[in-house]
Amino acid sequence: MSTNHNLHAGRRYSPGVLTGELVGDLYQLAKQKEFAIPGANVIGTNSINACLETAVAVNSPIMIQFSNSGAHFLAGKGLNNTDQKAAIVGAVAGAKYVHEVAEAYGAVVLLHTDHCSKEQLPWLDGLLEVNEDYFAKHGKPLFSSHMLDLSTEPLWDNLNLCKQYLARMAKINVFLEIELGVTGGEEDGVDNTGVAKSRLYTQPEEVALAYAELSKISPNFTIAAAFGNVHGVYKPGNVKLEPKILARSQELIQQQWSTGPKPVSFVFHGGSGSSREEIREAISYGVVKMNIDTDLQWAFWEGVKTFYEAKKDYLQGQIGNPEGADKPNKHYYDPRVWLRKAEENFKTRLIAACEDLNNLNTLALV
Ligand SMILES: [Zn+2]
């Protein structure tokens, strides 16, 4: 059984994209110091830049992630996605943009792709080919990690396929995120609002099995285990969070395999709408990353909405506002003006997520 990464004391996290051992180090540190990295879903340069600004503002790593349809959107909805080609091109273009710009900002980031179902495997296959080429040229992969979500498959099918991918990914230092149990709610066109409540809660025995099987291949994996979490934001009281499932899983593995404390690096999906107390409890049980999408979508829109409401009379035509019938409105409807408001509000919300996640001045700990 392979063991956890050891911390590499004094290792420098220089600006740019973290990959390989640095990612493992960061997750170990996260479990020791009880913080988690926000995984922010992005769809273009506006949301990417807001992530980069945030990373610098909080002096902490941010994970920039593309969903399947977010990657397609980034390349353009007008681009045909047959065989996942547009989603591959979009994720790669977005990743290359991040590599190019993150250093200029002085931002330390991780690059990740979100849920990939069995039907979407050509997407992951395409991305891994790009990573392999990139690794051959640069000695490191383009992405820090990818998610493979086979949670709707039978457990052993899920684990066997994850092991195959982990073996391929370990060769080029790419981390794998897997999913056990089902994240409820609806996101990115995947609707799990109707699944049986019991499936929203992973059994600790399933986590222990996944840990044992994946560890045979490589320690470079994280587990998104369902504990009642849902995608999206709904009325309170619909689903009950049971983060103690994560604690019980850690304890079981520690006993079974004589590991150190918190052997598993967990990922919290459906973080939007969760209270700080719930988030902090989950972190104390070994959550190293929390996805945040829905709340950032709202923040992006709210930035535009607030601006529109404040400047409504300047946004009804190209010419004519309360200052005169012949006054031009170019400085209000220029997309750079209102998209900047969206970026600023996205950044404000992401900084708040970093506060919830105890991810402030994290780079000072490294
Ligand atoms: Zn998710």
Short mmCIF file of C-alpha atoms and ligand atoms in Angstrom, two decimals:
data_model
loop_
_atom_site.label_atom_id
_atom_site.label_comp_id
_atom_site.label_asym_id
_atom_site.label_seq_id
_atom_site.Cartn_x
_atom_site.Cartn_y
_atom_site.Cartn_z
CA MET A 1 0.00 0.00 0.00
CA SER A 2 1.48 3.32 -0.98
CA THR A 3 1.55 6.04 1.62
CA ASN A 4 0.72 9.70 1.55
CA HIS A 5 3.03 12.29 0.16
CA ASN A 6 5.56 13.64 2.56
CA LEU A 7 5.69 17.36 2.85
CA HIS A 8 8.63 18.84 1.05
CA ALA A 9 9.81 21.47 3.47
CA GLY A 10 10.84 24.74 1.93
CA ARG A 11 9.48 23.93 -1.52
CA ARG A 12 8.65 27.12 -3.37
CA TYR A 13 5.27 27.58 -4.94
CA SER A 14 6.22 29.94 -7.73
CA PRO A 15 3.51 31.76 -9.70
CA GLY A 16 1.86 29.66 -12.37
CA VAL A 17 0.10 26.29 -12.47
CA LEU A 18 0.88 23.75 -9.73
CA THR A 19 1.29 20.16 -10.88
CA GLY A 20 2.59 16.82 -9.65
CA GLU A 21 4.18 16.58 -6.21
CA LEU A 22 3.37 20.20 -5.46
CA VAL A 23 -0.32 19.33 -5.64
CA GLY A 24 0.14 16.39 -3.27
CA ASP A 25 2.12 18.62 -0.90
CA LEU A 26 -0.58 21.25 -0.93
CA TYR A 27 -3.30 18.73 -0.06
CA GLN A 28 -1.22 17.36 2.82
CA LEU A 29 -0.68 20.87 4.11
CA ALA A 30 -4.40 21.58 3.72
CA LYS A 31 -5.28 18.61 5.93
CA GLN A 32 -2.67 19.55 8.54
CA LYS A 33 -3.61 23.23 8.71
CA GLU A 34 -7.33 22.74 8.00
CA PHE A 35 -7.95 24.85 4.94
CA ALA A 36 -9.37 23.97 1.52
CA ILE A 37 -8.86 25.32 -1.98
CA PRO A 38 -11.92 26.69 -3.80
CA GLY A 39 -12.52 25.01 -7.16
CA ALA A 40 -14.03 27.85 -9.20
CA ASN A 41 -15.86 26.99 -12.43
CA VAL A 42 -14.91 29.35 -15.24
CA ILE A 43 -16.27 29.86 -18.74
CA GLY A 44 -13.96 32.45 -20.30
CA THR A 45 -11.32 35.06 -19.70
CA ASN A 46 -13.61 37.22 -17.53
CA SER A 47 -14.07 34.54 -14.90
CA ILE A 48 -10.47 33.29 -15.29
CA ASN A 49 -9.05 36.77 -14.71
CA ALA A 50 -11.28 37.22 -11.66
CA CYS A 51 -9.82 33.96 -10.27
CA LEU A 52 -6.27 35.16 -10.91
CA GLU A 53 -6.96 38.50 -9.22
CA THR A 54 -8.47 36.64 -6.26
CA ALA A 55 -5.48 34.32 -5.90
CA VAL A 56 -3.20 37.35 -5.66
CA ALA A 57 -5.54 39.23 -3.31
CA VAL A 58 -5.70 36.35 -0.81
CA ASN A 59 -2.08 35.19 -1.39
CA SER A 60 -3.42 31.65 -1.70
CA PRO A 61 -3.90 29.05 -4.41
CA ILE A 62 -7.19 28.92 -6.35
CA MET A 63 -8.28 25.98 -8.48
CA ILE A 64 -9.52 27.08 -11.90
CA GLN A 65 -11.77 24.43 -13.38
CA PHE A 66 -13.68 23.85 -16.58
CA SER A 67 -16.87 21.83 -16.72
CA ASN A 68 -17.57 19.93 -19.90
CA SER A 69 -20.10 22.45 -21.18
CA GLY A 70 -18.06 25.33 -19.74
CA ALA A 71 -15.12 24.20 -21.86
CA HIS A 72 -17.38 23.98 -24.91
CA PHE A 73 -18.69 27.47 -24.13
CA LEU A 74 -15.15 28.80 -23.85
CA ALA A 75 -14.33 27.58 -27.35
CA GLY A 76 -17.70 28.91 -28.55
CA LYS A 77 -21.24 27.54 -28.63
CA GLY A 78 -21.09 27.91 -32.42
CA LEU A 79 -18.38 25.27 -32.57
CA ASN A 80 -19.62 21.74 -33.20
CA ASN A 81 -18.94 19.40 -30.28
CA THR A 82 -19.07 16.07 -32.14
CA ASP A 83 -16.79 13.57 -30.39
CA GLN A 84 -16.23 16.21 -27.64
CA LYS A 85 -13.91 18.12 -29.97
CA ALA A 86 -15.14 21.57 -28.92
CA ALA A 87 -14.95 20.68 -25.20
CA ILE A 88 -11.38 19.43 -25.71
CA VAL A 89 -10.31 22.52 -27.64
CA GLY A 90 -12.00 24.83 -25.15
CA ALA A 91 -10.42 23.26 -22.06
CA VAL A 92 -6.98 23.21 -23.69
CA ALA A 93 -7.27 26.82 -24.91
CA GLY A 94 -8.43 27.93 -21.46
CA ALA A 95 -5.60 26.02 -19.80
CA LYS A 96 -2.99 27.54 -22.11
CA TYR A 97 -4.41 30.98 -21.42
CA VAL A 98 -4.07 30.36 -17.67
CA HIS A 99 -0.47 29.18 -18.04
CA GLU A 100 0.35 32.29 -20.06
CA VAL A 101 -1.32 34.83 -17.80
CA ALA A 102 -1.07 33.42 -14.25
CA GLU A 103 2.64 34.18 -14.02
CA ALA A 104 2.06 37.76 -15.12
CA TYR A 105 -0.42 38.16 -12.25
CA GLY A 106 1.88 36.36 -9.81
CA ALA A 107 -0.98 33.93 -9.11
CA VAL A 108 -0.52 30.34 -7.89
CA VAL A 109 -3.30 28.19 -9.35
CA LEU A 110 -4.33 24.63 -10.03
CA LEU A 111 -5.97 23.66 -13.33
CA HIS A 112 -8.72 21.07 -13.32
CA THR A 113 -11.63 19.71 -15.32
CA ASP A 114 -14.94 18.92 -13.58
CA HIS A 115 -17.40 15.98 -13.90
CA CYS A 116 -16.71 13.64 -16.80
CA SER A 117 -19.32 10.92 -17.16
CA LYS A 118 -18.87 7.62 -18.99
CA GLU A 119 -20.52 9.08 -22.10
CA GLN A 120 -18.08 11.98 -22.03
CA LEU A 121 -14.93 9.83 -21.81
CA PRO A 122 -13.71 10.99 -25.26
CA TRP A 123 -13.33 14.41 -23.59
CA LEU A 124 -10.98 13.07 -20.92
CA ASP A 125 -9.16 10.88 -23.46
CA GLY A 126 -8.54 13.91 -25.66
CA LEU A 127 -7.29 15.97 -22.71
CA LEU A 128 -4.95 13.20 -21.58
CA GLU A 129 -3.40 13.01 -25.06
CA VAL A 130 -2.71 16.73 -24.85
CA ASN A 131 -1.25 16.31 -21.34
CA GLU A 132 0.99 13.50 -22.55
CA ASP A 133 2.35 15.62 -25.42
CA TYR A 134 2.81 18.56 -23.08
CA PHE A 135 4.61 16.37 -20.55
CA ALA A 136 6.97 15.05 -23.23
CA LYS A 137 7.90 18.61 -24.16
CA HIS A 138 7.90 20.37 -20.77
CA GLY A 139 8.38 17.63 -18.18
CA LYS A 140 5.06 18.53 -16.57
CA PRO A 141 1.40 18.18 -17.58
CA LEU A 142 -0.86 20.97 -18.85
CA PHE A 143 -3.50 20.28 -16.15
CA SER A 144 -3.05 19.64 -12.43
CA SER A 145 -5.94 17.18 -12.31
CA HIS A 146 -9.06 15.83 -13.97
CA MET A 147 -12.30 14.46 -12.55
CA LEU A 148 -13.81 11.19 -13.66
CA ASP A 149 -17.40 10.85 -12.44
CA LEU A 150 -18.62 7.27 -12.81
CA SER A 151 -20.82 7.52 -9.74
CA THR A 152 -23.88 6.33 -11.65
CA GLU A 153 -22.08 3.08 -12.59
CA PRO A 154 -21.89 0.04 -10.27
CA LEU A 155 -19.14 0.56 -7.66
CA TRP A 156 -16.66 -1.97 -9.06
CA ASP A 157 -17.12 -0.67 -12.62
CA ASN A 158 -16.45 2.81 -11.27
CA LEU A 159 -13.31 1.72 -9.42
CA ASN A 160 -11.88 -0.47 -12.17
CA LEU A 161 -12.13 2.23 -14.79
CA CYS A 162 -10.78 4.85 -12.37
CA LYS A 163 -7.78 2.60 -11.70
CA GLN A 164 -7.07 2.35 -15.43
CA TYR A 165 -7.17 6.11 -15.80
CA LEU A 166 -5.15 6.69 -12.64
CA ALA A 167 -2.38 4.43 -13.99
CA ARG A 168 -2.23 6.46 -17.19
CA MET A 169 -2.40 9.79 -15.37
CA ALA A 170 0.20 8.91 -12.71
CA LYS A 171 2.80 8.52 -15.47
CA ILE A 172 2.49 12.20 -16.32
CA ASN A 173 1.88 13.51 -12.77
CA VAL A 174 -1.79 14.36 -13.26
CA PHE A 175 -4.09 13.88 -10.25
CA LEU A 176 -7.42 12.07 -10.57
CA GLU A 177 -10.60 13.08 -8.74
CA ILE A 178 -13.23 10.36 -8.51
CA GLU A 179 -16.83 10.44 -7.27
CA LEU A 180 -18.56 8.00 -4.93
CA GLY A 181 -22.27 8.27 -4.27
CA VAL A 182 -24.28 10.91 -6.08
CA THR A 183 -24.13 14.67 -5.66
CA GLY A 184 -27.76 15.72 -5.69
CA GLY A 185 -29.32 18.67 -7.49
CA GLU A 186 -28.72 19.89 -11.01
CA GLU A 187 -25.61 21.30 -12.65
CA ASP A 188 -24.30 21.63 -16.14
CA GLY A 189 -27.27 19.80 -17.67
CA VAL A 190 -26.93 16.79 -15.36
CA ASP A 191 -30.09 16.49 -13.29
CA ASN A 192 -29.88 14.38 -10.13
CA THR A 193 -32.79 16.04 -8.40
CA GLY A 194 -34.81 12.81 -8.53
CA VAL A 195 -32.29 10.25 -7.19
CA ALA A 196 -33.09 8.22 -4.08
CA LYS A 197 -32.03 9.98 -0.89
CA SER A 198 -29.91 6.98 0.19
CA ARG A 199 -27.66 7.43 -2.86
CA LEU A 200 -26.78 10.92 -1.64
CA TYR A 201 -24.83 9.37 1.23
CA THR A 202 -21.70 7.31 0.54
CA GLN A 203 -20.95 4.43 2.88
CA PRO A 204 -17.56 4.63 4.68
CA GLU A 205 -16.92 1.03 3.53
CA GLU A 206 -17.16 2.22 -0.09
CA VAL A 207 -14.65 4.99 0.58
CA ALA A 208 -12.29 2.51 2.26
CA LEU A 209 -12.54 0.16 -0.73
CA ALA A 210 -11.88 2.98 -3.18
CA TYR A 211 -8.91 4.17 -1.15
CA ALA A 212 -7.41 0.67 -1.00
CA GLU A 213 -7.89 -0.03 -4.70
CA LEU A 214 -6.66 3.32 -5.99
CA SER A 215 -3.68 3.34 -3.61
CA LYS A 216 -2.46 0.18 -5.34
CA ILE A 217 -1.86 2.35 -8.41
CA SER A 218 -0.81 5.79 -7.11
CA PRO A 219 -1.43 8.19 -4.19
CA ASN A 220 -2.34 10.94 -6.68
CA PHE A 221 -6.11 10.89 -6.26
CA THR A 222 -8.86 12.74 -4.43
CA ILE A 223 -12.35 11.48 -3.62
CA ALA A 224 -15.61 13.37 -3.96
CA ALA A 225 -17.77 11.36 -1.55
CA ALA A 226 -21.44 12.27 -1.30
CA PHE A 227 -22.59 13.30 2.15
CA GLY A 228 -25.92 14.87 1.30
CA ASN A 229 -24.37 17.70 -0.70
CA VAL A 230 -26.25 19.04 -3.71
CA HIS A 231 -25.36 21.08 -6.78
CA GLY A 232 -27.15 24.39 -6.95
CA VAL A 233 -28.82 26.47 -4.27
CA TYR A 234 -32.22 25.41 -2.98
CA LYS A 235 -34.52 26.21 -0.12
CA PRO A 236 -32.92 25.16 3.18
CA GLY A 237 -34.08 21.88 4.69
CA ASN A 238 -34.40 19.88 1.47
CA VAL A 239 -31.33 17.74 2.13
CA LYS A 240 -29.41 17.17 5.32
CA LEU A 241 -25.62 17.36 5.20
CA GLU A 242 -23.86 14.52 7.04
CA PRO A 243 -20.17 15.45 6.92
CA LYS A 244 -19.46 12.92 9.68
CA ILE A 245 -19.56 10.31 6.88
CA LEU A 246 -16.17 11.74 5.88
CA ALA A 247 -14.80 11.44 9.44
CA ARG A 248 -16.04 7.86 9.75
CA SER A 249 -14.45 6.98 6.41
CA GLN A 250 -11.09 8.39 7.51
CA GLU A 251 -11.24 6.48 10.81
CA LEU A 252 -12.16 3.22 9.09
CA ILE A 253 -9.26 3.49 6.65
CA GLN A 254 -6.85 4.49 9.40
CA GLN A 255 -7.81 1.34 11.33
CA GLN A 256 -7.88 -1.02 8.34
CA TRP A 257 -4.62 0.07 6.77
CA SER A 258 -2.73 1.57 9.72
CA THR A 259 -2.35 4.91 7.99
CA GLY A 260 -1.74 8.28 9.59
CA PRO A 261 -4.69 10.56 10.36
CA LYS A 262 -6.93 11.73 7.51
CA PRO A 263 -5.51 9.44 4.81
CA VAL A 264 -8.05 10.57 2.19
CA SER A 265 -8.06 13.95 0.47
CA PHE A 266 -11.76 14.69 0.04
CA VAL A 267 -13.49 17.05 -2.38
CA PHE A 268 -16.72 18.84 -1.47
CA HIS A 269 -19.08 19.22 -4.44
CA GLY A 270 -22.17 21.37 -4.29
CA GLY A 271 -20.56 23.84 -1.87
CA SER A 272 -22.76 26.74 -2.97
CA GLY A 273 -25.31 27.68 -0.36
CA SER A 274 -23.48 25.91 2.51
CA SER A 275 -22.90 27.68 5.80
CA ARG A 276 -19.41 28.46 7.08
CA GLU A 277 -19.95 26.03 9.97
CA GLU A 278 -20.83 23.18 7.60
CA ILE A 279 -17.84 23.98 5.41
CA ARG A 280 -15.43 24.17 8.34
CA GLU A 281 -16.69 20.88 9.76
CA ALA A 282 -16.14 19.15 6.41
CA ILE A 283 -12.63 20.64 6.20
CA SER A 284 -11.79 19.30 9.66
CA TYR A 285 -12.51 15.79 8.27
CA GLY A 286 -10.06 16.13 5.38
CA VAL A 287 -11.80 18.13 2.64
CA VAL A 288 -8.99 19.80 0.66
CA LYS A 289 -11.06 21.35 -2.12
CA MET A 290 -14.59 22.71 -2.37
CA ASN A 291 -16.25 23.39 -5.69
CA ILE A 292 -18.08 26.63 -6.09
CA ASP A 293 -20.08 27.25 -9.23
CA THR A 294 -23.67 28.32 -8.62
CA ASP A 295 -22.79 31.11 -6.16
CA LEU A 296 -20.18 32.44 -8.59
CA GLN A 297 -22.70 32.35 -11.44
CA TRP A 298 -25.01 34.47 -9.32
CA ALA A 299 -22.18 36.85 -8.35
CA PHE A 300 -21.23 37.35 -12.00
CA TRP A 301 -24.81 38.18 -12.91
CA GLU A 302 -25.38 40.29 -9.81
CA GLY A 303 -22.45 42.51 -10.79
CA VAL A 304 -24.19 43.31 -14.08
CA LYS A 305 -27.61 43.63 -12.45
CA THR A 306 -26.43 46.13 -9.84
CA PHE A 307 -24.70 48.21 -12.50
CA TYR A 308 -27.75 48.14 -14.77
CA GLU A 309 -30.08 49.19 -11.99
CA ALA A 310 -27.80 52.08 -10.98
CA LYS A 311 -27.28 53.28 -14.59
CA LYS A 312 -30.56 52.25 -16.14
CA ASP A 313 -31.29 55.68 -17.67
CA TYR A 314 -27.91 55.60 -19.44
CA LEU A 315 -28.50 52.20 -20.95
CA GLN A 316 -31.68 52.63 -23.02
CA GLY A 317 -30.10 53.80 -26.26
CA GLN A 318 -26.79 54.82 -27.76
CA ILE A 319 -27.60 58.52 -27.36
CA GLY A 320 -29.68 60.35 -24.75
CA ASN A 321 -29.62 60.17 -20.96
CA PRO A 322 -30.74 62.36 -18.00
CA GLU A 323 -27.88 64.76 -18.77
CA GLY A 324 -29.21 65.58 -22.23
CA ALA A 325 -30.99 64.18 -25.25
CA ASP A 326 -27.78 64.36 -27.30
CA LYS A 327 -25.42 62.81 -24.72
CA PRO A 328 -23.70 59.58 -25.83
CA ASN A 329 -23.87 56.48 -23.62
CA LYS A 330 -20.82 54.65 -24.93
CA HIS A 331 -19.10 54.63 -21.55
CA TYR A 332 -22.02 52.69 -20.06
CA TYR A 333 -22.84 50.06 -22.67
CA ASP A 334 -19.27 49.22 -23.66
CA PRO A 335 -19.13 45.51 -22.68
CA ARG A 336 -15.83 46.14 -20.91
CA VAL A 337 -17.65 48.37 -18.43
CA TRP A 338 -20.38 45.94 -17.35
CA LEU A 339 -18.31 42.81 -17.75
CA ARG A 340 -15.78 44.41 -15.40
CA LYS A 341 -18.59 44.80 -12.85
CA ALA A 342 -19.28 41.09 -13.24
CA GLU A 343 -15.59 40.27 -12.71
CA GLU A 344 -15.37 42.45 -9.62
CA ASN A 345 -18.41 40.88 -8.00
CA PHE A 346 -17.18 37.36 -8.91
CA LYS A 347 -13.89 38.22 -7.19
CA THR A 348 -15.70 39.54 -4.10
CA ARG A 349 -17.68 36.27 -3.82
CA LEU A 350 -14.59 34.13 -4.38
CA ILE A 351 -12.69 36.00 -1.66
CA ALA A 352 -15.64 35.28 0.67
CA ALA A 353 -15.34 31.59 -0.27
CA CYS A 354 -11.64 31.72 0.62
CA GLU A 355 -12.58 33.14 4.03
CA ASP A 356 -15.09 30.29 4.55
CA LEU A 357 -12.42 27.80 3.47
CA ASN A 358 -9.70 29.28 5.69
CA ASN A 359 -7.70 29.78 2.49
CA LEU A 360 -6.17 33.15 3.37
CA ASN A 361 -2.45 33.85 3.12
CA THR A 362 -1.96 30.13 2.56
CA LEU A 363 1.23 30.68 0.57
CA ALA A 364 2.84 32.05 3.74
CA LEU A 365 2.44 28.52 5.20
CA VAL A 366 4.35 26.85 2.39
ZN ZN B 1 -19.88 18.61 -8.83
#
